[in-house]
mmCIF file of C-alpha atoms and ligand atoms in Angstrom:
data_model
loop_
_atom_site.group_PDB
_atom_site.id
_atom_site.type_symbol
_atom_site.label_atom_id
_atom_site.label_comp_id
_atom_site.label_asym_id
_atom_site.label_seq_id
_atom_site.Cartn_x
_atom_site.Cartn_y
_atom_site.Cartn_z
ATOM 1 C CA MET A 1 -6.213 -31.170 34.128
ATOM 2 C CA PRO A 2 -7.493 -30.432 30.617
ATOM 3 C CA VAL A 3 -5.271 -31.285 27.696
ATOM 4 C CA THR A 4 -4.883 -28.053 25.700
ATOM 5 C CA ILE A 5 -4.177 -28.067 21.978
ATOM 6 C CA THR A 6 -3.205 -24.773 20.345
ATOM 7 C CA SER A 7 -3.780 -24.404 16.639
ATOM 8 C CA SER A 8 -4.393 -21.796 13.968
ATOM 9 C CA ASN A 9 -7.557 -23.138 12.322
ATOM 10 C CA ALA A 10 -8.648 -26.449 13.850
ATOM 11 C CA LEU A 11 -12.264 -25.260 13.838
ATOM 12 C CA TYR A 12 -12.401 -25.295 10.036
ATOM 13 C CA THR A 13 -10.384 -28.480 9.561
ATOM 14 C CA ASP A 14 -10.110 -31.231 12.224
ATOM 15 C CA LEU A 15 -13.005 -29.817 14.267
ATOM 16 C CA SER A 16 -15.282 -28.873 11.371
ATOM 17 C CA GLY A 17 -17.758 -31.525 12.593
ATOM 18 C CA TYR A 18 -18.419 -29.298 15.645
ATOM 19 C CA TYR A 19 -18.877 -26.040 13.708
ATOM 20 C CA ASP A 20 -22.677 -26.233 13.507
ATOM 21 C CA LEU A 21 -22.863 -27.029 17.222
ATOM 22 C CA MET A 22 -20.839 -23.913 17.944
ATOM 23 C CA CYS A 23 -23.214 -21.833 15.809
ATOM 24 C CA ALA A 24 -26.419 -23.418 17.119
ATOM 25 C CA ASP A 25 -27.638 -20.063 18.541
ATOM 26 C CA ILE A 26 -27.228 -18.136 15.272
ATOM 27 C CA ASP A 27 -30.460 -17.246 13.492
ATOM 28 C CA TYR A 28 -29.361 -18.057 9.939
ATOM 29 C CA GLN A 29 -32.907 -17.735 8.621
ATOM 30 C CA ALA A 30 -33.170 -14.115 9.893
ATOM 31 C CA GLN A 31 -29.797 -13.225 8.340
ATOM 32 C CA SER A 32 -30.716 -14.752 4.986
ATOM 33 C CA THR A 33 -34.121 -13.050 4.974
ATOM 34 C CA TYR A 34 -32.480 -9.698 5.757
ATOM 35 C CA VAL A 35 -30.166 -10.034 2.762
ATOM 36 C CA ARG A 36 -33.039 -11.022 0.494
ATOM 37 C CA ARG A 37 -34.887 -7.867 1.570
ATOM 38 C CA LEU A 38 -31.793 -5.718 0.897
ATOM 39 C CA HIS A 39 -31.390 -7.366 -2.485
ATOM 40 C CA GLN A 40 -35.030 -6.654 -3.349
ATOM 41 C CA LEU A 41 -34.577 -3.002 -2.344
ATOM 42 C CA PHE A 42 -31.175 -2.198 -3.823
ATOM 43 C CA GLY A 43 -30.162 -5.001 -6.179
ATOM 44 C CA ASN A 44 -31.109 -6.226 -9.614
ATOM 45 C CA GLU A 45 -33.754 -8.857 -10.271
ATOM 46 C CA GLY A 46 -31.275 -11.697 -10.770
ATOM 47 C CA LYS A 47 -30.915 -14.818 -8.639
ATOM 48 C CA ARG A 48 -27.336 -15.945 -9.253
ATOM 49 C CA HIS A 49 -25.700 -15.958 -5.840
ATOM 50 C CA LEU A 50 -22.299 -16.750 -4.345
ATOM 51 C CA ASP A 51 -21.593 -17.034 -0.599
ATOM 52 C CA LEU A 52 -17.950 -16.275 0.252
ATOM 53 C CA ALA A 53 -16.435 -18.168 3.213
ATOM 54 C CA CYS A 54 -19.633 -20.212 3.149
ATOM 55 C CA GLY A 55 -18.569 -22.648 5.883
ATOM 56 C CA THR A 56 -21.070 -25.492 6.234
ATOM 57 C CA GLY A 57 -23.570 -23.652 3.997
ATOM 58 C CA PRO A 58 -26.461 -22.586 6.297
ATOM 59 C CA HIS A 59 -27.148 -19.343 4.394
ATOM 60 C CA ILE A 60 -26.970 -21.156 1.070
ATOM 61 C CA ARG A 61 -29.672 -23.570 2.296
ATOM 62 C CA HIS A 62 -32.032 -20.659 3.022
ATOM 63 C CA LEU A 63 -31.276 -18.782 -0.189
ATOM 64 C CA VAL A 64 -31.696 -21.878 -2.383
ATOM 65 C CA ASP A 65 -35.024 -22.547 -0.641
ATOM 66 C CA ASN A 66 -36.041 -19.020 -1.655
ATOM 67 C CA GLY A 67 -35.305 -19.373 -5.331
ATOM 68 C CA TYR A 68 -31.617 -18.396 -5.602
ATOM 69 C CA GLN A 69 -29.132 -20.388 -7.688
ATOM 70 C CA SER A 70 -26.365 -20.462 -5.122
ATOM 71 C CA GLN A 71 -22.722 -21.395 -5.088
ATOM 72 C CA GLY A 72 -20.428 -21.516 -2.075
ATOM 73 C CA LEU A 73 -16.745 -20.687 -1.838
ATOM 74 C CA ASP A 74 -14.475 -21.567 1.075
ATOM 75 C CA LEU A 75 -10.777 -22.087 1.691
ATOM 76 C CA ASN A 76 -11.235 -25.268 3.721
ATOM 77 C CA GLN A 77 -12.454 -28.447 2.047
ATOM 78 C CA PRO A 78 -13.829 -30.049 5.278
ATOM 79 C CA MET A 79 -16.269 -27.125 5.553
ATOM 80 C CA LEU A 80 -17.251 -27.462 1.888
ATOM 81 C CA ASP A 81 -17.831 -31.213 2.302
ATOM 82 C CA GLN A 82 -20.443 -30.477 4.957
ATOM 83 C CA ALA A 83 -21.965 -27.663 2.915
ATOM 84 C CA LYS A 84 -22.438 -30.060 -0.011
ATOM 85 C CA LEU A 85 -24.295 -32.504 2.256
ATOM 86 C CA ARG A 86 -26.564 -29.688 3.455
ATOM 87 C CA CYS A 87 -27.148 -28.241 -0.029
ATOM 88 C CA PRO A 88 -26.736 -30.919 -2.715
ATOM 89 C CA GLU A 89 -28.357 -28.600 -5.306
ATOM 90 C CA ALA A 90 -25.648 -25.953 -4.932
ATOM 91 C CA SER A 91 -22.126 -26.014 -6.354
ATOM 92 C CA PHE A 92 -19.029 -25.387 -4.249
ATOM 93 C CA ILE A 93 -15.529 -24.183 -4.998
ATOM 94 C CA GLN A 94 -12.420 -24.292 -2.869
ATOM 95 C CA GLN A 95 -10.733 -20.935 -3.405
ATOM 96 C CA ASP A 96 -9.284 -18.022 -1.473
ATOM 97 C CA MET A 97 -11.830 -15.193 -1.402
ATOM 98 C CA CYS A 98 -8.977 -12.675 -1.741
ATOM 99 C CA GLY A 99 -8.454 -13.612 -5.384
ATOM 100 C CA PHE A 100 -11.328 -15.668 -6.730
ATOM 101 C CA THR A 101 -12.868 -16.028 -10.169
ATOM 102 C CA VAL A 102 -16.262 -17.350 -11.300
ATOM 103 C CA GLU A 103 -17.412 -18.908 -14.568
ATOM 104 C CA SER A 104 -20.401 -16.636 -15.068
ATOM 105 C CA LYS A 105 -21.376 -13.272 -13.599
ATOM 106 C CA LEU A 106 -23.458 -13.044 -10.444
ATOM 107 C CA ASP A 107 -26.279 -10.904 -9.031
ATOM 108 C CA LEU A 108 -25.558 -11.270 -5.322
ATOM 109 C CA ILE A 109 -22.401 -12.024 -3.338
ATOM 110 C CA THR A 110 -22.657 -12.478 0.433
ATOM 111 C CA CYS A 111 -20.083 -12.968 3.162
ATOM 112 C CA PHE A 112 -21.574 -13.573 6.616
ATOM 113 C CA LEU A 113 -20.386 -13.777 10.202
ATOM 114 C CA TYR A 114 -17.651 -11.141 9.742
ATOM 115 C CA SER A 115 -15.782 -13.594 7.510
ATOM 116 C CA ILE A 116 -14.576 -10.792 5.227
ATOM 117 C CA HIS A 117 -12.080 -10.062 8.034
ATOM 118 C CA TYR A 118 -10.426 -13.378 7.139
ATOM 119 C CA SER A 119 -8.859 -11.431 4.279
ATOM 120 C CA GLY A 120 -6.073 -10.949 6.831
ATOM 121 C CA ASP A 121 -4.604 -7.608 5.737
ATOM 122 C CA ILE A 122 -5.599 -4.548 3.715
ATOM 123 C CA GLU A 123 -3.877 -5.657 0.496
ATOM 124 C CA LYS A 124 -5.749 -8.960 0.547
ATOM 125 C CA LEU A 125 -8.990 -7.201 1.480
ATOM 126 C CA LYS A 126 -8.532 -5.064 -1.636
ATOM 127 C CA GLY A 127 -8.125 -8.333 -3.581
ATOM 128 C CA CYS A 128 -11.401 -9.629 -2.144
ATOM 129 C CA ILE A 129 -13.251 -6.421 -3.053
ATOM 130 C CA ALA A 130 -11.780 -6.411 -6.575
ATOM 131 C CA SER A 131 -12.693 -10.089 -7.087
ATOM 132 C CA ALA A 132 -16.267 -9.524 -5.888
ATOM 133 C CA HIS A 133 -16.557 -6.487 -8.118
ATOM 134 C CA SER A 134 -15.436 -8.311 -11.248
ATOM 135 C CA ALA A 135 -17.614 -11.356 -10.466
ATOM 136 C CA LEU A 136 -20.809 -9.246 -10.339
ATOM 137 C CA ARG A 137 -23.049 -7.982 -13.117
ATOM 138 C CA ASP A 138 -23.670 -4.240 -13.239
ATOM 139 C CA GLY A 139 -26.196 -3.490 -10.482
ATOM 140 C CA GLY A 140 -25.233 -6.675 -8.603
ATOM 141 C CA MET A 141 -24.788 -6.517 -4.826
ATOM 142 C CA PHE A 142 -22.018 -7.439 -2.401
ATOM 143 C CA CYS A 143 -23.278 -7.769 1.217
ATOM 144 C CA PHE A 144 -21.310 -8.514 4.387
ATOM 145 C CA ASN A 145 -20.911 -7.545 8.022
ATOM 146 C CA VAL A 146 -17.979 -5.716 9.563
ATOM 147 C CA VAL A 147 -16.633 -5.089 13.054
ATOM 148 C CA GLU A 148 -15.181 -1.611 13.682
ATOM 149 C CA LYS A 149 -11.608 -2.000 14.956
ATOM 150 C CA ASN A 150 -11.801 1.061 17.225
ATOM 151 C CA MET A 151 -14.813 -0.327 19.088
ATOM 152 C CA ILE A 152 -13.485 -3.788 19.874
ATOM 153 C CA ASP A 153 -13.564 -4.674 23.572
ATOM 154 C CA ASN A 154 -10.737 -7.157 24.109
ATOM 155 C CA ARG A 155 -12.343 -8.376 27.357
ATOM 156 C CA SER A 156 -15.638 -9.368 25.766
ATOM 157 C CA PHE A 157 -16.178 -13.071 25.015
ATOM 158 C CA VAL A 158 -19.304 -14.828 23.804
ATOM 159 C CA ARG A 159 -19.771 -18.243 25.445
ATOM 160 C CA HIS A 160 -22.208 -21.016 24.884
ATOM 161 C CA SER A 161 -22.517 -24.644 25.877
ATOM 162 C CA ALA A 162 -24.060 -27.604 24.095
ATOM 163 C CA GLN A 163 -24.373 -31.384 24.330
ATOM 164 C CA HIS A 164 -23.618 -33.767 21.523
ATOM 165 C CA ASP A 165 -23.334 -37.574 21.510
ATOM 166 C CA GLY A 166 -23.137 -37.716 25.320
ATOM 167 C CA GLU A 167 -20.331 -35.145 25.473
ATOM 168 C CA ASP A 168 -20.507 -31.606 26.889
ATOM 169 C CA PHE A 169 -19.034 -28.721 24.928
ATOM 170 C CA VAL A 170 -18.218 -25.138 25.873
ATOM 171 C CA PHE A 171 -17.490 -22.705 23.031
ATOM 172 C CA ALA A 172 -16.084 -19.202 23.480
ATOM 173 C CA SER A 173 -15.066 -16.499 21.014
ATOM 174 C CA GLY A 174 -13.855 -12.914 21.172
ATOM 175 C CA TRP A 175 -12.080 -10.279 19.105
ATOM 176 C CA HIS A 176 -8.689 -8.898 20.019
ATOM 177 C CA TYR A 177 -7.310 -5.656 18.565
ATOM 178 C CA PRO A 178 -3.913 -4.433 19.797
ATOM 179 C CA GLY A 179 -4.932 -0.746 19.447
ATOM 180 C CA ASP A 180 -3.256 0.174 16.173
ATOM 181 C CA GLY A 181 -2.403 -1.269 12.781
ATOM 182 C CA GLU A 182 -4.332 -3.383 10.278
ATOM 183 C CA ARG A 183 -4.397 -6.700 12.118
ATOM 184 C CA GLN A 184 -6.752 -8.097 14.733
ATOM 185 C CA SER A 185 -7.476 -11.652 15.763
ATOM 186 C CA LEU A 186 -10.432 -13.834 16.549
ATOM 187 C CA LYS A 187 -9.791 -16.002 19.588
ATOM 188 C CA LEU A 188 -11.822 -19.175 19.799
ATOM 189 C CA SER A 189 -11.834 -21.983 22.286
ATOM 190 C CA ILE A 190 -13.633 -25.287 22.322
ATOM 191 C CA GLU A 191 -13.761 -27.475 25.415
ATOM 192 C CA LYS A 192 -14.995 -31.039 25.224
ATOM 193 C CA HIS A 193 -15.838 -32.805 28.496
ATOM 194 C CA ASN A 194 -16.289 -36.544 28.526
ATOM 195 C CA GLY A 195 -16.355 -38.020 32.049
ATOM 196 C CA ASP A 196 -12.998 -37.158 33.662
ATOM 197 C CA GLU A 197 -11.395 -36.194 30.380
ATOM 198 C CA THR A 198 -11.372 -32.585 29.150
ATOM 199 C CA LEU A 199 -9.870 -31.568 25.834
ATOM 200 C CA ARG A 200 -9.494 -27.871 25.054
ATOM 201 C CA TRP A 201 -8.595 -26.451 21.643
ATOM 202 C CA ILE A 202 -7.509 -22.832 21.367
ATOM 203 C CA ASP A 203 -7.530 -21.239 17.919
ATOM 204 C CA GLU A 204 -6.264 -17.783 17.096
ATOM 205 C CA HIS A 205 -7.317 -16.596 13.647
ATOM 206 C CA PRO A 206 -5.474 -13.652 12.051
ATOM 207 C CA MET A 207 -7.963 -11.114 10.665
ATOM 208 C CA VAL A 208 -7.806 -7.724 8.956
ATOM 209 C CA ALA A 209 -8.685 -4.738 11.183
ATOM 210 C CA VAL A 210 -10.591 -1.823 9.621
ATOM 211 C CA SER A 211 -12.725 1.099 10.656
ATOM 212 C CA PHE A 212 -16.126 1.471 8.997
ATOM 213 C CA GLU A 213 -14.854 4.591 7.240
ATOM 214 C CA GLN A 214 -11.773 2.784 5.905
ATOM 215 C CA MET A 215 -13.984 0.006 4.586
ATOM 216 C CA ARG A 216 -16.303 2.523 2.933
ATOM 217 C CA GLN A 217 -13.338 4.220 1.249
ATOM 218 C CA LEU A 218 -11.956 0.922 -0.064
ATOM 219 C CA LEU A 219 -15.320 0.074 -1.613
ATOM 220 C CA SER A 220 -16.464 3.449 -2.884
ATOM 221 C CA PRO A 221 -14.463 3.631 -6.135
ATOM 222 C CA TYR A 222 -16.378 0.576 -7.368
ATOM 223 C CA PHE A 223 -19.656 0.421 -5.495
ATOM 224 C CA ASP A 224 -22.433 2.634 -4.164
ATOM 225 C CA VAL A 225 -22.027 1.828 -0.481
ATOM 226 C CA TYR A 226 -24.897 1.653 2.036
ATOM 227 C CA MET A 227 -24.145 1.042 5.718
ATOM 228 C CA PHE A 228 -26.779 -0.290 8.101
ATOM 229 C CA ASP A 229 -27.201 -1.011 11.777
ATOM 230 C CA HIS A 230 -26.451 -4.598 12.639
ATOM 231 C CA ASP A 231 -30.070 -5.529 13.275
ATOM 232 C CA TYR A 232 -31.498 -8.305 11.131
ATOM 233 C CA GLU A 233 -35.080 -7.329 12.003
ATOM 234 C CA LYS A 234 -34.934 -3.749 10.661
ATOM 235 C CA ILE A 235 -33.215 -2.015 7.746
ATOM 236 C CA ILE A 236 -31.979 1.222 9.298
ATOM 237 C CA PRO A 237 -28.991 3.443 8.445
ATOM 238 C CA LEU A 238 -25.913 3.007 10.627
ATOM 239 C CA ASN A 239 -26.022 5.267 13.679
ATOM 240 C CA ASN A 240 -22.347 4.638 14.517
ATOM 241 C CA THR A 241 -22.876 3.825 18.192
ATOM 242 C CA SER A 242 -22.480 0.127 17.603
ATOM 243 C CA GLY A 243 -19.235 -1.641 16.747
ATOM 244 C CA ASN A 244 -20.954 -3.806 14.126
ATOM 245 C CA ALA A 245 -22.403 -2.822 10.770
ATOM 246 C CA PHE A 246 -23.921 -4.411 7.703
ATOM 247 C CA PHE A 247 -22.606 -3.191 4.337
ATOM 248 C CA ALA A 248 -24.665 -3.415 1.140
ATOM 249 C CA CYS A 249 -22.649 -2.436 -1.943
ATOM 250 C CA VAL A 250 -24.148 -2.021 -5.399
ATOM 251 C CA LYS A 251 -21.807 -2.405 -8.367
ATOM 252 C CA ARG A 252 -21.564 0.689 -10.551
ATOM 253 C CA GLY A 253 -21.981 0.313 -14.286
ATOM 254 C CA SER A 254 -18.940 -0.135 -16.571
ATOM 255 C CA THR A 255 -19.535 3.241 -18.251
ATOM 256 C CA GLU A 256 -19.498 5.046 -14.916
ATOM 257 C CA LEU A 257 -16.239 3.353 -13.891
ATOM 258 C CA ALA A 258 -14.592 4.114 -17.238
ATOM 259 C CA GLY A 259 -15.578 7.764 -16.660
ATOM 260 C CA GLN A 260 -13.612 7.642 -13.373
ATOM 261 C CA GLY A 261 -10.607 6.126 -15.165
ATOM 262 C CA LEU A 262 -11.198 2.692 -13.500
ATOM 263 C CA ALA A 263 -11.405 -0.600 -15.349
ATOM 264 C CA ALA A 264 -14.797 -2.353 -15.076
HETATM 265 C C1 SAM B 1 -16.796 -17.982 10.867
HETATM 266 S S1 SAM B 1 -16.830 -19.131 9.541
HETATM 267 C C2 SAM B 1 -18.283 -18.540 8.692
HETATM 268 C C3 SAM B 1 -18.987 -19.605 7.934
HETATM 269 C C4 SAM B 1 -20.387 -19.186 7.424
HETATM 270 N N1 SAM B 1 -20.298 -18.023 6.560
HETATM 271 C C5 SAM B 1 -21.335 -18.914 8.565
HETATM 272 O O1 SAM B 1 -21.888 -17.793 8.635
HETATM 273 O O2 SAM B 1 -21.568 -19.830 9.377
HETATM 274 C C6 SAM B 1 -15.532 -18.558 8.506
HETATM 275 C C7 SAM B 1 -15.280 -19.388 7.257
HETATM 276 O O3 SAM B 1 -14.302 -18.677 6.482
HETATM 277 C C8 SAM B 1 -13.492 -19.616 5.808
HETATM 278 N N2 SAM B 1 -12.281 -18.910 5.367
HETATM 279 C C9 SAM B 1 -11.268 -18.436 6.116
HETATM 280 N N3 SAM B 1 -10.374 -17.776 5.338
HETATM 281 C C10 SAM B 1 -10.855 -17.821 4.075
HETATM 282 C C11 SAM B 1 -10.389 -17.318 2.818
HETATM 283 N N4 SAM B 1 -9.246 -16.627 2.729
HETATM 284 N N5 SAM B 1 -11.132 -17.566 1.713
HETATM 285 C C12 SAM B 1 -12.284 -18.266 1.800
HETATM 286 N N6 SAM B 1 -12.771 -18.774 2.957
HETATM 287 C C13 SAM B 1 -12.068 -18.554 4.074
HETATM 288 C C14 SAM B 1 -13.292 -20.703 6.850
HETATM 289 O O4 SAM B 1 -12.880 -21.923 6.279
HETATM 290 C C15 SAM B 1 -14.696 -20.764 7.482
HETATM 291 O O5 SAM B 1 -15.489 -21.724 6.842
#
């Protein structure tokens, strides 16, 4: 019988050492290259970059290797400790992305792997958008991916197995949306098999639920918003048949915002 441990965020604290194993199938290079291409097309020429909810820093590694001066921000210090080992050249701050500040203005802010949903609810999501807006220079870009709440299939789980130090792991993750309201969750499980012993951790992470249109409306007072298909190989406008999208948001100039009666 497996021993099951239920927790709210073991993956980013006690189990942070297994995070990279869980994400072994993710093509971080393709994601980072895609954002660099978007930044070349829509952004300014600057290279000051911040990755929100940076985790163990895989995107930061790729962006630093391509000439960006990157910083990482995350709520959980165990994740930041690993990011620092991966990217000693970058600086890291432990803050909540729903109300963060930076010392000097940035050209590019990213938030990958749907982590913007960790904002938890709409009020906090507004805080995240406002913080990103004030941390950017005019013309700077905020890029992230979003899952559309009305297209979540509660039965769909992504599974993958891996071996590490003689132990077998099975990872699974899936979204759950109750059908209305502004909250969804990310369900994650990690099973570790070692001989006869099986340990299973089950995490349930509270996330904010939004539609693409709601997200666009929250951003549009402050940013020019571009929505793309979730395909890291091609930059194509969102066709709305997929439940995932990539948002690229370009900060409007201070004069334009003042004209709309909004503070810069
Ligand atoms: C799914 S991981 C993504 C990590 C990394 N971006 C990647 O693509 O591998 C989500 C990360 O969000 C962080 N996180 C959760 N809530 C947060 C918050 N309110 N502010 C900042 N980071 C947060 C977690 O600690 C975790 O490292």
